[in-house]
mmCIF file of C-alpha atoms in Angstrom:
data_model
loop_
_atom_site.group_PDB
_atom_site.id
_atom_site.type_symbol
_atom_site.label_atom_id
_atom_site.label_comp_id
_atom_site.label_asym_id
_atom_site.label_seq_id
_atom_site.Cartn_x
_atom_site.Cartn_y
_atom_site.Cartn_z
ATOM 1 C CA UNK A 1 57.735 34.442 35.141
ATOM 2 C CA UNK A 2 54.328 35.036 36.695
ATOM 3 C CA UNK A 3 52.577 34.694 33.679
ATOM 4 C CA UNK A 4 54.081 31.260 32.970
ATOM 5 C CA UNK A 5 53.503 29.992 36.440
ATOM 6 C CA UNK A 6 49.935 30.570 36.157
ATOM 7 C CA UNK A 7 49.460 29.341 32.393
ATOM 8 C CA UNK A 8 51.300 25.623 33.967
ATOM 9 C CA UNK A 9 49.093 26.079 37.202
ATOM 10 C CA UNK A 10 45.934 26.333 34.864
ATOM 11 C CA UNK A 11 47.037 23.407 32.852
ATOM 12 C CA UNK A 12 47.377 21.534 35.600
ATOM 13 C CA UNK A 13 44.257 21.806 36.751
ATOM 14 C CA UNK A 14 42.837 21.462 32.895
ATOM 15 C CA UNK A 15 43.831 18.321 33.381
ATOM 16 C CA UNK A 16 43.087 17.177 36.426
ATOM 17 C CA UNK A 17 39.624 18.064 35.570
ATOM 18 C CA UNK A 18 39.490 16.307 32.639
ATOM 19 C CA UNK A 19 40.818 12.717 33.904
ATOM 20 C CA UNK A 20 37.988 13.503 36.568
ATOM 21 C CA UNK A 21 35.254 14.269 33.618
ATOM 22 C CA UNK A 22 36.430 10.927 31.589
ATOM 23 C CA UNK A 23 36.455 8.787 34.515
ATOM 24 C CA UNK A 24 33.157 9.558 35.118
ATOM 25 C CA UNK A 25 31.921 8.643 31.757
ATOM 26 C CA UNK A 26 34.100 5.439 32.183
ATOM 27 C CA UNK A 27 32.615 4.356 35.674
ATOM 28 C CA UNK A 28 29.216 6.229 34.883
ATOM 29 C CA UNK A 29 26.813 3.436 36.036
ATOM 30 C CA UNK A 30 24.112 3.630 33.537
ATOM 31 C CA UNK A 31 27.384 3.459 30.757
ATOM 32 C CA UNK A 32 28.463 0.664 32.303
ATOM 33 C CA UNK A 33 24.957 -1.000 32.702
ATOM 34 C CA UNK A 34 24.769 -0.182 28.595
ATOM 35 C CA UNK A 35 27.541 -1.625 28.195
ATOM 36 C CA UNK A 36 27.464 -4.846 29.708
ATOM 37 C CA UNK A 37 23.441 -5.176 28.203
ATOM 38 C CA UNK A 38 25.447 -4.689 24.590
ATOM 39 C CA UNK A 39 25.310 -8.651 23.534
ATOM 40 C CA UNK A 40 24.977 -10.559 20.342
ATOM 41 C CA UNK A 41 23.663 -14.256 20.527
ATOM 42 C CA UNK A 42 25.543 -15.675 17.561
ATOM 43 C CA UNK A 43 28.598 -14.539 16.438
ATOM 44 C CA UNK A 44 29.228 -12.208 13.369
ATOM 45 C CA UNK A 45 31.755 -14.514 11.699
ATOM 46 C CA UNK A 46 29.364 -17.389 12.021
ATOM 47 C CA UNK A 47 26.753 -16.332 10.387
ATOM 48 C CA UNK A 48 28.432 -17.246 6.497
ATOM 49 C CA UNK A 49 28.736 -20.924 8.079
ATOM 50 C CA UNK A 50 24.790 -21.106 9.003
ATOM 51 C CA UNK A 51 22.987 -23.536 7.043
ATOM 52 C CA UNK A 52 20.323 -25.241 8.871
ATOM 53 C CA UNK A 53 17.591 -23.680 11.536
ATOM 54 C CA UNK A 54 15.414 -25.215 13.403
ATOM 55 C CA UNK A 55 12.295 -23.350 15.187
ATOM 56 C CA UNK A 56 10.707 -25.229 18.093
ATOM 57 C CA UNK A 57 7.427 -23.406 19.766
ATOM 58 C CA UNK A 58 3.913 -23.731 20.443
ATOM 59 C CA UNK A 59 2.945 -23.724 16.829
ATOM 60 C CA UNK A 60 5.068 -26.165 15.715
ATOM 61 C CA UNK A 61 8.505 -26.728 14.367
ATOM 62 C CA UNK A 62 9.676 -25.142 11.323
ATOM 63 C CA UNK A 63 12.736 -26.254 9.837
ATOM 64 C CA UNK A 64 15.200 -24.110 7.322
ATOM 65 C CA UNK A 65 17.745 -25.485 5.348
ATOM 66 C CA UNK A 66 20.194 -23.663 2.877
ATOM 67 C CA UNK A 67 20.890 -25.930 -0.561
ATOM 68 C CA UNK A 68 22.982 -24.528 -3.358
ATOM 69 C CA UNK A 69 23.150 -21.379 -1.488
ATOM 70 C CA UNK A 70 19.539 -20.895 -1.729
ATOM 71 C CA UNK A 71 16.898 -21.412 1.848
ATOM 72 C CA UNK A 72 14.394 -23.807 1.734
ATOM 73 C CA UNK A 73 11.619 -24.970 4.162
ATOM 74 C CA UNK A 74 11.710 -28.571 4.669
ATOM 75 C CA UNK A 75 8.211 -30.382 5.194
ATOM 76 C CA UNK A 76 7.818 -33.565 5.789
ATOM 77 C CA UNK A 77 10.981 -34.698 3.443
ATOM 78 C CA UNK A 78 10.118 -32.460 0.933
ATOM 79 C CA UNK A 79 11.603 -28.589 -0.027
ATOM 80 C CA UNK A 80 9.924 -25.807 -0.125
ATOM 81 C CA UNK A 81 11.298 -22.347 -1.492
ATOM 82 C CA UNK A 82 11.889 -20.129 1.677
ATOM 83 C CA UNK A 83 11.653 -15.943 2.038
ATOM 84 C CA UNK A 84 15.872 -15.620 1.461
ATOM 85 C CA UNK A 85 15.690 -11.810 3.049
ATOM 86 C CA UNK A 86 13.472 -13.360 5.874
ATOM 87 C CA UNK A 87 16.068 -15.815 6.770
ATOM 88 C CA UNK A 88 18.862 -12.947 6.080
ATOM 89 C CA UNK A 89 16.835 -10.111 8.486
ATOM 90 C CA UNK A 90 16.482 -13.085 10.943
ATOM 91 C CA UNK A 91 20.385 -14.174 10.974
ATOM 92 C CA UNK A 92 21.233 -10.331 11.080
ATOM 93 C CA UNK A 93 19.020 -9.903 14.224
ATOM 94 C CA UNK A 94 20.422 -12.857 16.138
ATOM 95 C CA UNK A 95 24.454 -11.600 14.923
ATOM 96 C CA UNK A 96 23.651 -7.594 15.990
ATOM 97 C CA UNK A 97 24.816 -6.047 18.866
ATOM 98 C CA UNK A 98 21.412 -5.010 21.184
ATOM 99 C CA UNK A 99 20.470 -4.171 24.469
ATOM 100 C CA UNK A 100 19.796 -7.477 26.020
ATOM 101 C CA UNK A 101 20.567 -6.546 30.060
ATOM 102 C CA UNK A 102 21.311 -9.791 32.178
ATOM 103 C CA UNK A 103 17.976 -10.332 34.451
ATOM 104 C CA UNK A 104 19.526 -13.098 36.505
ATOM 105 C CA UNK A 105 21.959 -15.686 36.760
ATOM 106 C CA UNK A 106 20.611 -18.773 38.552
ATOM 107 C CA UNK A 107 18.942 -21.697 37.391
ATOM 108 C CA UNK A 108 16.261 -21.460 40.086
ATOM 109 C CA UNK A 109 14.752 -18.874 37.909
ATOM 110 C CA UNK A 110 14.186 -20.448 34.515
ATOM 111 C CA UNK A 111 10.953 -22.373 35.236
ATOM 112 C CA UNK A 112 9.412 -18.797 36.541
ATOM 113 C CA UNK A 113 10.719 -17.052 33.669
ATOM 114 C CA UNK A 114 9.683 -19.456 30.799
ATOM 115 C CA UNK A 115 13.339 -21.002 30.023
ATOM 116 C CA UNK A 116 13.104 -24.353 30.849
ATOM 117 C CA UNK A 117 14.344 -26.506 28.210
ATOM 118 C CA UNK A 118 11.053 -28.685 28.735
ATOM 119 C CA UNK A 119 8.789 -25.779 28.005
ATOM 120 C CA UNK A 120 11.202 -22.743 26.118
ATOM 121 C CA UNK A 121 10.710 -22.126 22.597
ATOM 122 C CA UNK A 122 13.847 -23.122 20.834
ATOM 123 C CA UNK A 123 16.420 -21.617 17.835
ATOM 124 C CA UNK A 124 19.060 -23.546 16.799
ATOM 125 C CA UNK A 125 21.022 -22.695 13.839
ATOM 126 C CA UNK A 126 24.223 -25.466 12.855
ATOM 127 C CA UNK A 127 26.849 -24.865 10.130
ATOM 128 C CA UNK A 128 27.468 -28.738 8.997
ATOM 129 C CA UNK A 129 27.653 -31.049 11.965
ATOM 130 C CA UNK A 130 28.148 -27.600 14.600
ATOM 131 C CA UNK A 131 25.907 -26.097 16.422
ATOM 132 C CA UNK A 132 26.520 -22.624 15.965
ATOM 133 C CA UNK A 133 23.737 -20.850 18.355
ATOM 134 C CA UNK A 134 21.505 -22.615 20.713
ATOM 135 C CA UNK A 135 19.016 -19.732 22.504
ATOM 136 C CA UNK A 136 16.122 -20.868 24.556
ATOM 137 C CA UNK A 137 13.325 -18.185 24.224
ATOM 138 C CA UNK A 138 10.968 -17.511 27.137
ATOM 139 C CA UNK A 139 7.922 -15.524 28.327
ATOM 140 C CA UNK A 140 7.667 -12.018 27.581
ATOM 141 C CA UNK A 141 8.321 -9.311 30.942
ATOM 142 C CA UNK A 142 5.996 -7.538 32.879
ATOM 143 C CA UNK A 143 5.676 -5.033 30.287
ATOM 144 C CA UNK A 144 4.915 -6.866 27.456
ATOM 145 C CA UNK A 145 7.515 -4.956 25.461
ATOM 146 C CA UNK A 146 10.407 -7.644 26.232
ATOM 147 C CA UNK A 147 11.225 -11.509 25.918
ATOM 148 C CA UNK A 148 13.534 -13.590 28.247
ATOM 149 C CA UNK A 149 16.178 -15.533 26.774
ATOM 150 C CA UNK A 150 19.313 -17.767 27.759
ATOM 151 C CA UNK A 151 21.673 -20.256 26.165
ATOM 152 C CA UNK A 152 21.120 -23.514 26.635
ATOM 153 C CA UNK A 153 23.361 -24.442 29.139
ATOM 154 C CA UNK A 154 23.933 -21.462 30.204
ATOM 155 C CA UNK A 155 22.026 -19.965 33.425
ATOM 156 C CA UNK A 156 22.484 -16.400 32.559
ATOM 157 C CA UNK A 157 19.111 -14.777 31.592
ATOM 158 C CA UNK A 158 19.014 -11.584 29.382
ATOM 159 C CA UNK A 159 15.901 -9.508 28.123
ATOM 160 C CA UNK A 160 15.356 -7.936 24.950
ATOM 161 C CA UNK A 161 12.845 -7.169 22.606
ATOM 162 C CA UNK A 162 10.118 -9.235 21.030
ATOM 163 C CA UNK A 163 11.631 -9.805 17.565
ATOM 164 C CA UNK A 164 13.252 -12.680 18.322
ATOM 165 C CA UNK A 165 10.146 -14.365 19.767
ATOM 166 C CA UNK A 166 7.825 -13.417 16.939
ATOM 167 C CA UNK A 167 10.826 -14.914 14.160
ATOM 168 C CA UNK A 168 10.954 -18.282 16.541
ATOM 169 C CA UNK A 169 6.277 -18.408 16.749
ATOM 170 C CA UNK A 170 5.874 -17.183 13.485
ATOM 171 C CA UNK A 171 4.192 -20.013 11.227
ATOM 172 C CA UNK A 172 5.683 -22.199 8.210
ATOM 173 C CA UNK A 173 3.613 -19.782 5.642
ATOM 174 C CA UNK A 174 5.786 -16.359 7.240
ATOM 175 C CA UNK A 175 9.021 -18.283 5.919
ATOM 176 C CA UNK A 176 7.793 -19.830 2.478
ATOM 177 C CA UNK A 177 8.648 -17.535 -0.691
ATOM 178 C CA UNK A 178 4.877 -18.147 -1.933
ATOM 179 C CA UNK A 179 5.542 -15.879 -5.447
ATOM 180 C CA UNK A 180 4.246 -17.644 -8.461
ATOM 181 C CA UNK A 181 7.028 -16.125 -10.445
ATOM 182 C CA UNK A 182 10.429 -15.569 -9.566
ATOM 183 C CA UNK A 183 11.529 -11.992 -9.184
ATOM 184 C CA UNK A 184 13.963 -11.840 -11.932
ATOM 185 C CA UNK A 185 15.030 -8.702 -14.512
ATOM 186 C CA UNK A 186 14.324 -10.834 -16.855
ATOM 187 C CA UNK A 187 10.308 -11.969 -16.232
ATOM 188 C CA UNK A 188 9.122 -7.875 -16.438
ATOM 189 C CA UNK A 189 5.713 -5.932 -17.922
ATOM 190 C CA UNK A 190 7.464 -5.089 -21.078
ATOM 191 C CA UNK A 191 9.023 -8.261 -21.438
ATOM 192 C CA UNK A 192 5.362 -9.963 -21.882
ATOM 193 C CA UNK A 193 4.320 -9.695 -25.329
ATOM 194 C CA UNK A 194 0.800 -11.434 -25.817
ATOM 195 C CA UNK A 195 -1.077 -13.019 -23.137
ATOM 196 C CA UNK A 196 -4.652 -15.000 -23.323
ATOM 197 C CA UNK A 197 -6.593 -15.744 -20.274
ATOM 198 C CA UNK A 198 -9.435 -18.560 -20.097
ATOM 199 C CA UNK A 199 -11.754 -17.789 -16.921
ATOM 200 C CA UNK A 200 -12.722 -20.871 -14.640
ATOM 201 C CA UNK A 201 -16.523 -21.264 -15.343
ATOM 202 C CA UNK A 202 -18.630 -19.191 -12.971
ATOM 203 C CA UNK A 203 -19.975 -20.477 -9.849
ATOM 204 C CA UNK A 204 -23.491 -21.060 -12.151
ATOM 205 C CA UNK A 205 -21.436 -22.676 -14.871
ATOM 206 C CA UNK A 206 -25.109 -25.033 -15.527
ATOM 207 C CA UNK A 207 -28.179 -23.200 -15.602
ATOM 208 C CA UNK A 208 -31.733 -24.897 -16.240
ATOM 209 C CA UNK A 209 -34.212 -23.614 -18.814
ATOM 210 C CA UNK A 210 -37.856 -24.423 -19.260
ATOM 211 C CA UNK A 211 -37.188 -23.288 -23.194
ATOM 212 C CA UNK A 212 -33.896 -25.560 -23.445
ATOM 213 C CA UNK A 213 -35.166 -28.967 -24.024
ATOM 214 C CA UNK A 214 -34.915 -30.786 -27.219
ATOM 215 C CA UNK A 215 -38.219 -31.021 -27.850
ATOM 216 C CA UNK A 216 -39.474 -27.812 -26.575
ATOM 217 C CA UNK A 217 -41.621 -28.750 -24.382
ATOM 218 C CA UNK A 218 -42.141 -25.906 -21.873
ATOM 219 C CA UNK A 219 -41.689 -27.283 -17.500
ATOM 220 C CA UNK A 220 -39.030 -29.906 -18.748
ATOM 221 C CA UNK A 221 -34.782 -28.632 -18.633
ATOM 222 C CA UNK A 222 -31.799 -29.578 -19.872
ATOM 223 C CA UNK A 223 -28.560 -28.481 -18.130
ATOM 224 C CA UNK A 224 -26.259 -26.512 -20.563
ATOM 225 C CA UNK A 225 -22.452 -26.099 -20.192
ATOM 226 C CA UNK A 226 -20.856 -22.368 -20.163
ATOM 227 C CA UNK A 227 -18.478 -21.822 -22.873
ATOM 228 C CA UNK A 228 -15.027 -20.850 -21.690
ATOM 229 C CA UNK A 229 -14.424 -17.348 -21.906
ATOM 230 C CA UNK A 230 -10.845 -16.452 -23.275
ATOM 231 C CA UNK A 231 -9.518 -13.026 -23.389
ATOM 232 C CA UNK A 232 -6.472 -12.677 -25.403
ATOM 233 C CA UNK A 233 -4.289 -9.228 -25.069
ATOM 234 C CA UNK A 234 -2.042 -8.388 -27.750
ATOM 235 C CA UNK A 235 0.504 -5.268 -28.065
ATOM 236 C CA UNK A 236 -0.294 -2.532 -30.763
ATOM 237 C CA UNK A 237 1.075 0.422 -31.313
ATOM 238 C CA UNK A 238 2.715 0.930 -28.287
ATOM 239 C CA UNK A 239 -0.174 0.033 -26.368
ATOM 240 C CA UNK A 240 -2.482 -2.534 -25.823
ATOM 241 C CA UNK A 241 -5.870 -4.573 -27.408
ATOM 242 C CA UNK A 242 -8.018 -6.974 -26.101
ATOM 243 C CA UNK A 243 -9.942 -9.624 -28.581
ATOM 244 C CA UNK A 244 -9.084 -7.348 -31.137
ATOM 245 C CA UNK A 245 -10.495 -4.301 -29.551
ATOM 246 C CA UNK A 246 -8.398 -0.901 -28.091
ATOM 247 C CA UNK A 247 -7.445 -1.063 -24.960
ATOM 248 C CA UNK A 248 -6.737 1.122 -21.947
ATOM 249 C CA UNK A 249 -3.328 0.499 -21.684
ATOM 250 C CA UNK A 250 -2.440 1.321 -17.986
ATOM 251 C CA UNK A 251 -4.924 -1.308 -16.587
ATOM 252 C CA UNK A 252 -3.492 -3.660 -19.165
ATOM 253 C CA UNK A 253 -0.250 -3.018 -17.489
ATOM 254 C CA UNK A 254 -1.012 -3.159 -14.250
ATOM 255 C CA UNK A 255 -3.095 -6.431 -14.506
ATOM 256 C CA UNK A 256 0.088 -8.018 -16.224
ATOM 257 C CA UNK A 257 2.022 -6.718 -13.326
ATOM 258 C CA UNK A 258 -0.636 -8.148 -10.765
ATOM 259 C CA UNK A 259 -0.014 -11.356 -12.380
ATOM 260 C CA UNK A 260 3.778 -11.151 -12.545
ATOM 261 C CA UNK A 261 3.440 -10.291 -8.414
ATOM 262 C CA UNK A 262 1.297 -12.937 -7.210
ATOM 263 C CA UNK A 263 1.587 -14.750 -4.469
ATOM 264 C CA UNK A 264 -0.382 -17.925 -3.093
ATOM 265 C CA UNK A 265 -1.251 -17.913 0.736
ATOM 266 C CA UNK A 266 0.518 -21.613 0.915
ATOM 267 C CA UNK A 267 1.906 -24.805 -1.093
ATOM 268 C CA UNK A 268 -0.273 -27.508 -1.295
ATOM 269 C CA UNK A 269 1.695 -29.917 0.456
ATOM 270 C CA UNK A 270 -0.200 -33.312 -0.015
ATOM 271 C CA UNK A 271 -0.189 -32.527 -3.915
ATOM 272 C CA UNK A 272 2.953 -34.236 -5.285
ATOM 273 C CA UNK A 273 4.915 -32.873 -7.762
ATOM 274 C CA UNK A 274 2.579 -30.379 -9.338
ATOM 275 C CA UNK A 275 3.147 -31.423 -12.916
ATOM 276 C CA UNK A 276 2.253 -34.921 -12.376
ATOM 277 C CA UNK A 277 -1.123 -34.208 -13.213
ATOM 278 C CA UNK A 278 -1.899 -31.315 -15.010
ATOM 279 C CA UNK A 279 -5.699 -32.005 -15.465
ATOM 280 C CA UNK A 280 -6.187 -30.945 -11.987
ATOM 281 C CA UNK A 281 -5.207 -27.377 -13.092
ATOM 282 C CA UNK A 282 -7.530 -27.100 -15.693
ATOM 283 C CA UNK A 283 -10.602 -24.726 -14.724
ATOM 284 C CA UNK A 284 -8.276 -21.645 -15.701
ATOM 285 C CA UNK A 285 -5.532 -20.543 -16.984
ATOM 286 C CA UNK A 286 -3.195 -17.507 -17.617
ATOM 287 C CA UNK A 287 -0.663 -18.006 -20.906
ATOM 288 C CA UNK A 288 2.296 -15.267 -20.769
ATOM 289 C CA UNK A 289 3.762 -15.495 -24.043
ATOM 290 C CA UNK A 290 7.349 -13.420 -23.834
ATOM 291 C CA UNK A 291 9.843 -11.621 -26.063
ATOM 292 C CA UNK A 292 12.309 -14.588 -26.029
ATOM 293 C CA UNK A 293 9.812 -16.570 -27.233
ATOM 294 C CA UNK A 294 9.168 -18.496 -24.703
ATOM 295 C CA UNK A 295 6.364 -18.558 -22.516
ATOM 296 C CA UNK A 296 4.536 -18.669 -18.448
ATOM 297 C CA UNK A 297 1.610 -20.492 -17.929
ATOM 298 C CA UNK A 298 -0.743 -20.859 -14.561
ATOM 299 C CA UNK A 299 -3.496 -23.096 -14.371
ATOM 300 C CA UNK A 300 -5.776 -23.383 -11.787
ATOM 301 C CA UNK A 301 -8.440 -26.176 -10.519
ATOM 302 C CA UNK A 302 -11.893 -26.213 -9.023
ATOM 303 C CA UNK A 303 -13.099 -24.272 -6.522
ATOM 304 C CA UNK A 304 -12.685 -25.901 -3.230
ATOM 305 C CA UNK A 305 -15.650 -25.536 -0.339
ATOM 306 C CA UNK A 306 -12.928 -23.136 1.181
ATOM 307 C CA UNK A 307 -13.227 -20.808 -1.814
ATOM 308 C CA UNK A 308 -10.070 -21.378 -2.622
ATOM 309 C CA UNK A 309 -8.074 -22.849 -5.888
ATOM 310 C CA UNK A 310 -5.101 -24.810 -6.345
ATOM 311 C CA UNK A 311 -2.906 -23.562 -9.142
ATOM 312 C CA UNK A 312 0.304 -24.495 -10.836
ATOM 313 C CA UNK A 313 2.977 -22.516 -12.611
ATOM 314 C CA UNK A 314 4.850 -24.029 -15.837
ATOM 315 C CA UNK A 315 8.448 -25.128 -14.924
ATOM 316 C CA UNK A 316 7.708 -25.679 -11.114
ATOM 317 C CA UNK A 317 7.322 -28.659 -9.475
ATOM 318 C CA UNK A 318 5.065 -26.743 -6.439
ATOM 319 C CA UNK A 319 0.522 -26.586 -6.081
ATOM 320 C CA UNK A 320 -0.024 -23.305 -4.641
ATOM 321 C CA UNK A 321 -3.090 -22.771 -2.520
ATOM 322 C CA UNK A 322 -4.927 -19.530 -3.896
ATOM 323 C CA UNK A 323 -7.355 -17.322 -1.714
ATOM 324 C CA UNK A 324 -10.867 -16.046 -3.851
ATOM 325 C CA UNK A 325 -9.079 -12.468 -3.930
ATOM 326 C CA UNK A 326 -6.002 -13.593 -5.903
ATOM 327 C CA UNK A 327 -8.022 -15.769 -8.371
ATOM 328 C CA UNK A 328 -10.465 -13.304 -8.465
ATOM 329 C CA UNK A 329 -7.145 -10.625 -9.634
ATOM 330 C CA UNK A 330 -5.766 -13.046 -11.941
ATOM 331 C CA UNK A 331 -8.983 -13.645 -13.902
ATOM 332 C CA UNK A 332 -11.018 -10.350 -14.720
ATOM 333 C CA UNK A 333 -13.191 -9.344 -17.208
ATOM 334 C CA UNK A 334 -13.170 -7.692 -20.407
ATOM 335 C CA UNK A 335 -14.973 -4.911 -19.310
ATOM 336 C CA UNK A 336 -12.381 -3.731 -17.337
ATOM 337 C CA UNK A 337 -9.929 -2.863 -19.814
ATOM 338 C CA UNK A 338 -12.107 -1.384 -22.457
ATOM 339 C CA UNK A 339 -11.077 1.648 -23.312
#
């Protein structure tokens, strides 16, 4: 009987302990202060129903738009083919659960903290005719490390960290999907069968001569044109040739997959339609001829006094702008894949 008294006594005060252990954890103040900064600005459900965002800050405004379930930058009435994990990563970050602690809760601190709606950046994302998420995004803290931000028409300020401000000041560029080729299973290394380059003319395309004129007079020049130089690469053998020749078949492989990735550094915006005029693509050009039989061409124009060249791609309607590097990986010479 004294054995059992002392086993219920014991249990007792098991438990009494352990409603004293949880309700610390459950009125623990840094528990609660974790979980009241636990917030998510746009809701989880909402996020299938986004299809318009509009960026508002210092470096200008930057406006998404999703079409036939595809995301497209719209410039200046026109659309432009937008970074679809970018946009994804972007809506996932705004719909997560984070630590975003409430700094304040009356207006008189907005102005101070950057969250005025006169002088906030801005991210608005609709769904139709709704606006889903309106989130004013201010200066960054003290430390550097975190960004205010509030609801529009909402006083409550939170903190949290800089992701969201970089997404809203990031530039039109961060959001366009600048590949020249789509990334599809279809467009691969081994799908390209035969490929012929023509290099733009070098930089000293017309050279002068005191042995070139027509009468050969020595002291007088004539200025002579380069010939186009046009590598063609061919499969053989389970490998590759080049004009004919052996080649070393890695390079050949990864120069077709250099192609395959490229990417321009922006569209051409005041072009047009890219195909309207296919004579301004002419100093270059790639042919990718492919086991289906049909074929990928990119042409590219004269250089420009920024170095760069604006290029077109068969079957899109875009100019890409492309730095000196990428032209310069694009067009190589033989040399480089002799064997």
């Amino acid at each position: 009987m004294v054995y059992k008294t002392k086993v219920t006594v014991l249990s007792v005060i098991i438990a009494g302990l352990a409603v004293v252990y949880a309700g610390s954890l459950v009125f623990d103040p840094d528990r609660v202060s974790a979980r009241d900064a636990a917030y998510a600005w746009l809701e989880a459900k909402s996020v299938p129903l986004v299809d318009g965002i509009e960026l508002k800050s210092a470096n200008g405004v930057v406006t998404l738009a999703q079409k036939n379930a595809a995301w497209f930058v719209s410039v200046d009435g026109r659309d432009y083919p937008a970074k679809e994990q970018r946009v994804e990563d972007f809506l996932n970050l705004l719909s997560k659960k984070d630590s975003y602690p409430v700094r304040g809760v009356e207006a008189a601190s907005h102005e101070r903290l950057g969250l005025s709606e006169d002088s906030a950046a801005r991210i608005t994302a609709r769904g139709g005719m709704t606006t889903l998420l309106d989130l004013l995004v201010g200066d960054t803290d003290a430390s550097g490390a975190e960004a205010y931000l509030r609801k529009a028409g909402k006083n409550e300020t939170r903190s949290g960290s800089l992701s969201i401000s970089n997404y809203v000041s990031s530039a039109k560029t961060a959001w366009y999907n600048l590949r020249l080729f789509p990334e599809t299973g279809s467009l691969t290394v081994d799908s390209v069968q035969r490929m012929i380059v023509t290099l733009p003319p070098a930089d000293d395309a017309e050279s002068d001569s005191p042995d070139d004129s027509a009468d050969g007079i020595a002291g007088t020049s004539s200025a002579v044109p380069s010939v186009p130089v046009t590598l063609t690469f061919s499969r053989a053998n389970g490998g590759w040739t080049v004009n004919g020749q052996e080649a070393d078949t890695p390079k050949v492989d990864a120069y077709v997959r250099a192609i395959l990735d490229a990417e321009g550094d922006d569209f051409v915006t005041d072009a047009g339609d890219a195909t309207a005029d296919p004579m301004s693509f002419n100093e270059g050009r790639i042919v990718l001829e492919l086991g289906d039989g049909t074929s990928r061409v990119i042409g590219v124009g004269a250089k420009l006094d920024s170095n760069k060249r604006n290029a077109s791609v068969s079957g899109s309607p875009y100019a890409y702008s492309l730095a000196d590097w990428v032209v310069e990986r694009l067009f190589r010479a033989e040399p480089e894949f002799r064997k």
